[in-house]
XYZ file of C-alpha atoms in Angstrom:
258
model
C 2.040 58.206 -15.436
C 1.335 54.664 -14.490
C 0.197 51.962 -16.313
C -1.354 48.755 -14.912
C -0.736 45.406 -16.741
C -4.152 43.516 -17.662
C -4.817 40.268 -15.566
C -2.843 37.140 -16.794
C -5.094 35.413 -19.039
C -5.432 31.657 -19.486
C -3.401 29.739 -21.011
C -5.269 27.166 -23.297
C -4.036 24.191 -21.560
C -5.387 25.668 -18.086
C -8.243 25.234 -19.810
C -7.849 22.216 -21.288
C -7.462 21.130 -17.828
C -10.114 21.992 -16.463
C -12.248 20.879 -19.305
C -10.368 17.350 -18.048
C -11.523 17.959 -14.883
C -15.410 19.117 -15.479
C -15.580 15.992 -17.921
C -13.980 13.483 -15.331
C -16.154 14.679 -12.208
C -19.396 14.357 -14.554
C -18.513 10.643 -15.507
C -17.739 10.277 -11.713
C -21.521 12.021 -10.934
C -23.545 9.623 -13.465
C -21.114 6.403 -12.084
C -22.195 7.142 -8.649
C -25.923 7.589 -9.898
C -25.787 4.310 -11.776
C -26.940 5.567 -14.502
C -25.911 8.127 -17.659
C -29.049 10.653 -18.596
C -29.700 13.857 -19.492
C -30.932 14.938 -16.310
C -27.290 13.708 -14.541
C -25.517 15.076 -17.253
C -26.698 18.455 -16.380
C -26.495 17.900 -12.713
C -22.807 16.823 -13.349
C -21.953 19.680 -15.064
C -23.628 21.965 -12.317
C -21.872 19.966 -9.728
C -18.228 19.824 -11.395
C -18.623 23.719 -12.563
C -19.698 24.517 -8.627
C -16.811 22.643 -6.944
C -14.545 23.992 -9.364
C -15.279 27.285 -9.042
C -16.003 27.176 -4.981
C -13.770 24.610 -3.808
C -10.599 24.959 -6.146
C -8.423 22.121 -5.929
C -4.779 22.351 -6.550
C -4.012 22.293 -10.008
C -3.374 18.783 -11.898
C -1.374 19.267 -14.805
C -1.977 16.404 -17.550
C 0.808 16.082 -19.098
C -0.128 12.536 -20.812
C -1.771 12.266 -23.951
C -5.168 9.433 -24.771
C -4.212 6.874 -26.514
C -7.691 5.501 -27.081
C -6.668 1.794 -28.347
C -5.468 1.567 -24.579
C -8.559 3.552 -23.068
C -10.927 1.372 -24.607
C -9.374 -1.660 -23.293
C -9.113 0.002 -19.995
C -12.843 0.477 -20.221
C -13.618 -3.009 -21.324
C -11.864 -4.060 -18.100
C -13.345 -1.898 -15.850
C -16.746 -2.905 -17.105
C -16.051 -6.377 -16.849
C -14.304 -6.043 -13.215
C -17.523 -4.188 -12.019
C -19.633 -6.731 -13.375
C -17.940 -9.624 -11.034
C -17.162 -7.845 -7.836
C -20.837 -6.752 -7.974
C -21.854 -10.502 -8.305
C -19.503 -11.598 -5.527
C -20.425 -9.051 -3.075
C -23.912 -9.761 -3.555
C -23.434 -14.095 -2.799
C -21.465 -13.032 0.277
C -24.488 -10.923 1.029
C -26.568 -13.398 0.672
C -24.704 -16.406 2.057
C -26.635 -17.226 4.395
C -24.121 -17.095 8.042
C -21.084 -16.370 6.297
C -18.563 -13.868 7.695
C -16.668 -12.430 5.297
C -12.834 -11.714 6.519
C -11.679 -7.927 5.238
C -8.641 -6.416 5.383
C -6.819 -2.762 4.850
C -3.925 -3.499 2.836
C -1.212 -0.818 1.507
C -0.483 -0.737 -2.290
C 2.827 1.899 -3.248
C 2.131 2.695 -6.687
C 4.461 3.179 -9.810
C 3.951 6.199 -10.894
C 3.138 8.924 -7.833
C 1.549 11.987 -9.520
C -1.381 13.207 -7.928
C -3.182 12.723 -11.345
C -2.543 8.798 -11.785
C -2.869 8.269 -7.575
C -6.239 10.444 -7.710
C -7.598 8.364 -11.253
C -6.443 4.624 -9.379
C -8.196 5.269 -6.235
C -11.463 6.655 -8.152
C -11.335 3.454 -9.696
C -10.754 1.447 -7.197
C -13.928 3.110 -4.814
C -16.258 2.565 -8.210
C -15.683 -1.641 -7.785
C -17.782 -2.883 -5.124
C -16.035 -4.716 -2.440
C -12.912 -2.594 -2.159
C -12.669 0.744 -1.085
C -10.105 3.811 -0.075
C -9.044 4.630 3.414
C -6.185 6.815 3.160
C -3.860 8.560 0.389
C -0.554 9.513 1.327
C 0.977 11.793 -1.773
C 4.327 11.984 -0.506
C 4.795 8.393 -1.230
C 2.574 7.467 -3.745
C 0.812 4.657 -1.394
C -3.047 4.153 -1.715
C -4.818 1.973 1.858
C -7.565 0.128 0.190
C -10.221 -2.069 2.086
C -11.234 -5.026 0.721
C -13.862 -7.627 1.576
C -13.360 -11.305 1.721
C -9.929 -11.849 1.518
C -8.297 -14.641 2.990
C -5.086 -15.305 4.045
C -2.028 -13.757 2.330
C -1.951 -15.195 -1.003
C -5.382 -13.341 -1.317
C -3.788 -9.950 0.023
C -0.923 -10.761 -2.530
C -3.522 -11.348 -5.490
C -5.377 -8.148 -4.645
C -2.620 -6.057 -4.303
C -1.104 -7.122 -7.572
C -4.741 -6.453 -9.583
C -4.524 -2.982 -8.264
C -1.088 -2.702 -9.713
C -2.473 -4.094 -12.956
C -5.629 -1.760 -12.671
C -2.484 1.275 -12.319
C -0.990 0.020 -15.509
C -4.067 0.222 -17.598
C -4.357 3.683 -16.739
C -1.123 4.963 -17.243
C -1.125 2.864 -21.283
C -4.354 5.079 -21.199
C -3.699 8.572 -20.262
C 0.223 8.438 -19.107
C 2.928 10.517 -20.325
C 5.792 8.828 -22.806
C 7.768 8.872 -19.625
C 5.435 7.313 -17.026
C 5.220 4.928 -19.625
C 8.735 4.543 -19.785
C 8.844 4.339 -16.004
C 5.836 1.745 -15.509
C 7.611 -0.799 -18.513
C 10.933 -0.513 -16.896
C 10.077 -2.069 -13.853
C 10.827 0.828 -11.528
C 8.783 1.581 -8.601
C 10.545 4.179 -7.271
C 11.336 4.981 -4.114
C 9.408 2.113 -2.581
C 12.095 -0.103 -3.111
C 14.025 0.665 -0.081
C 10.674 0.156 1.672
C 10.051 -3.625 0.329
C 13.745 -4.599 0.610
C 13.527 -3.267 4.286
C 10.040 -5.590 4.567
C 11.547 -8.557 3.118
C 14.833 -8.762 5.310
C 12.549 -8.290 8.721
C 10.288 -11.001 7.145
C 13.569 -13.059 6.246
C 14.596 -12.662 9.631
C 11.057 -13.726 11.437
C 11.458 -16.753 8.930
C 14.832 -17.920 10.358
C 16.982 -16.837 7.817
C 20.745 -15.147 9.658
C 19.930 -11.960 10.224
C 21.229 -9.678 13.348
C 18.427 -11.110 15.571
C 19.736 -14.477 14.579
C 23.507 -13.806 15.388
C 22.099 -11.775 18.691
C 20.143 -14.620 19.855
C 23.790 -17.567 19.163
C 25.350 -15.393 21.211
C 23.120 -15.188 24.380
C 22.955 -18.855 23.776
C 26.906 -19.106 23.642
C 27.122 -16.766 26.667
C 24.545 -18.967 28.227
C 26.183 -22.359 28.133
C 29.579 -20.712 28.875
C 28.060 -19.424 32.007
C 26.436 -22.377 33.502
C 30.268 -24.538 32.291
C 31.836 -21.711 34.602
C 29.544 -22.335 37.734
C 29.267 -25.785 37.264
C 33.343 -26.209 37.068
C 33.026 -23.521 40.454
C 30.555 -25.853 42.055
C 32.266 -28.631 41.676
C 35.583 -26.733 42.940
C 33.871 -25.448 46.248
C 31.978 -28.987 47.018
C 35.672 -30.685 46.484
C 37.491 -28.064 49.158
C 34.664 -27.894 51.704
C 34.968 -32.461 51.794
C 39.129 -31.957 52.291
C 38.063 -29.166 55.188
C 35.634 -31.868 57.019
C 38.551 -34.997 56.703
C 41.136 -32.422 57.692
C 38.683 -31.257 61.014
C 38.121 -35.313 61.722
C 41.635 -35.957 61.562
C 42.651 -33.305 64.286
C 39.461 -34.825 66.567
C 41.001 -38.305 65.995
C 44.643 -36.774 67.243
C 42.992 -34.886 70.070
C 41.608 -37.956 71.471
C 44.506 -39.799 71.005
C 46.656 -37.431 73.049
C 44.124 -37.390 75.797
């Protein structure tokens, strides 16, 4: 006689990640309708319940905890930050034959779960005047487009206010150890990355660097080969006078004998 096991049943903090996930995709729902009623509310929770249930996402474990000190003053900021890049995008709208310059720049983040990448670049598409091109998970790096920047102290600014924007989240809803990680100073496995960025831009700069000792050296071969054929020059143009004296001198005999 066989017996069949029942079906695995869920764990409660399956479910208390997916309650995470209907109540973040309903906040996302009312932010993109501008505005928080009952009617989006409801259409939140059908929307989040339907994509959850149709279109399953791989799982997102939270393993962080709310500290709500920090999520309040996350809030407080994002509020604020909305506030002025709505007000800024708006006068370069209306600034009257003004082209704003944009760029795509490429931000490697602290921490790379898919929970903290997926919560920064939510963020980050909610502020007007920046938005997300691409998400690569292997390394953690988010390629954001941003309006009106100008020049690289600009890109610098921005990309260090979306590090900042990273932190506030992780003092929010990180773990003790990606809060750990993010007050440390790590970064990861970018590092290899920026140190590789900053010797090529040290080079390009004129610090020594390989190109630098490459390039002496064709100089040095250089100059040693136009000493050589100068010094050969001068060598050949020396014998071929003593062969036209030594030719006039056997005419001058020749005659003489005649």
């Amino acid at each position: 006689m066989t017996t069949t096991s029942p079906p695995p049943r869920a764990t409660p903090r399956r479910w208390r990640d997916q309650m995470v996930a209907v109540a973040w995709l309903v906040v996302v729902w009312n932010l993109l309708w501008g505005d928080f009623t009952v009617g989006n509310v409801v259409g939140g929770l059908v929307v989040a319940v339907v994509v959850l249930v149709f279109f399953p996402l791989p799982r997102v474990t939270f393993g962080g905890r709310i500290r709500p000190f920090a999520l309040l003053r996350f809030v407080v900021r994002f509020l604020a930050d909305l506030i002025t890049a709505s007000i800024e995008v708006a006068g370069v709208a209306l600034r009257p034959g003004y082209r704003p310059s944009s760029a795509i720049i490429a931000v490697r983040l602290r921490v790379h779960s898919d929970l903290n990448l997926t919560l920064t670049a939510e963020a980050l598409s909610l502020v007007p005047g920046s938005l997300i091109v691409e998400a690569d998970r292997s390394t953690g790096t988010l390629y954001v487009h941003v309006l009106d920047l100008a020049g690289p102290e600009a890109v610098e600014r921005m990309r260090q206010e979306i590090l900042e924007l990273e932190a506030r989240i992780i003092r929010a809803t990180g773990s003790d150890a990606e809060l750990r990680l993010l007050e440390s100073g790590a970064t990861g496995p970018g590092d290899t990355a920026r140190k590789t960025d900053m010797a090529g831009e040290a080079t390009a700069t004129g610090k020594a660097g390989p190109a630098e000792s490459t390039r002496k050296t064709g100089d040095s071969t250089r100059k040693t080969g136009e000493s050589t054929r100068k010094k050969t020059g001068d060598s050949t143009g020396k014998t071929g006078k003593a062969d036209q004296a030594g030719k006039a001198a056997n005419s001058d005999d020749e005659g003489a004998s005649r």
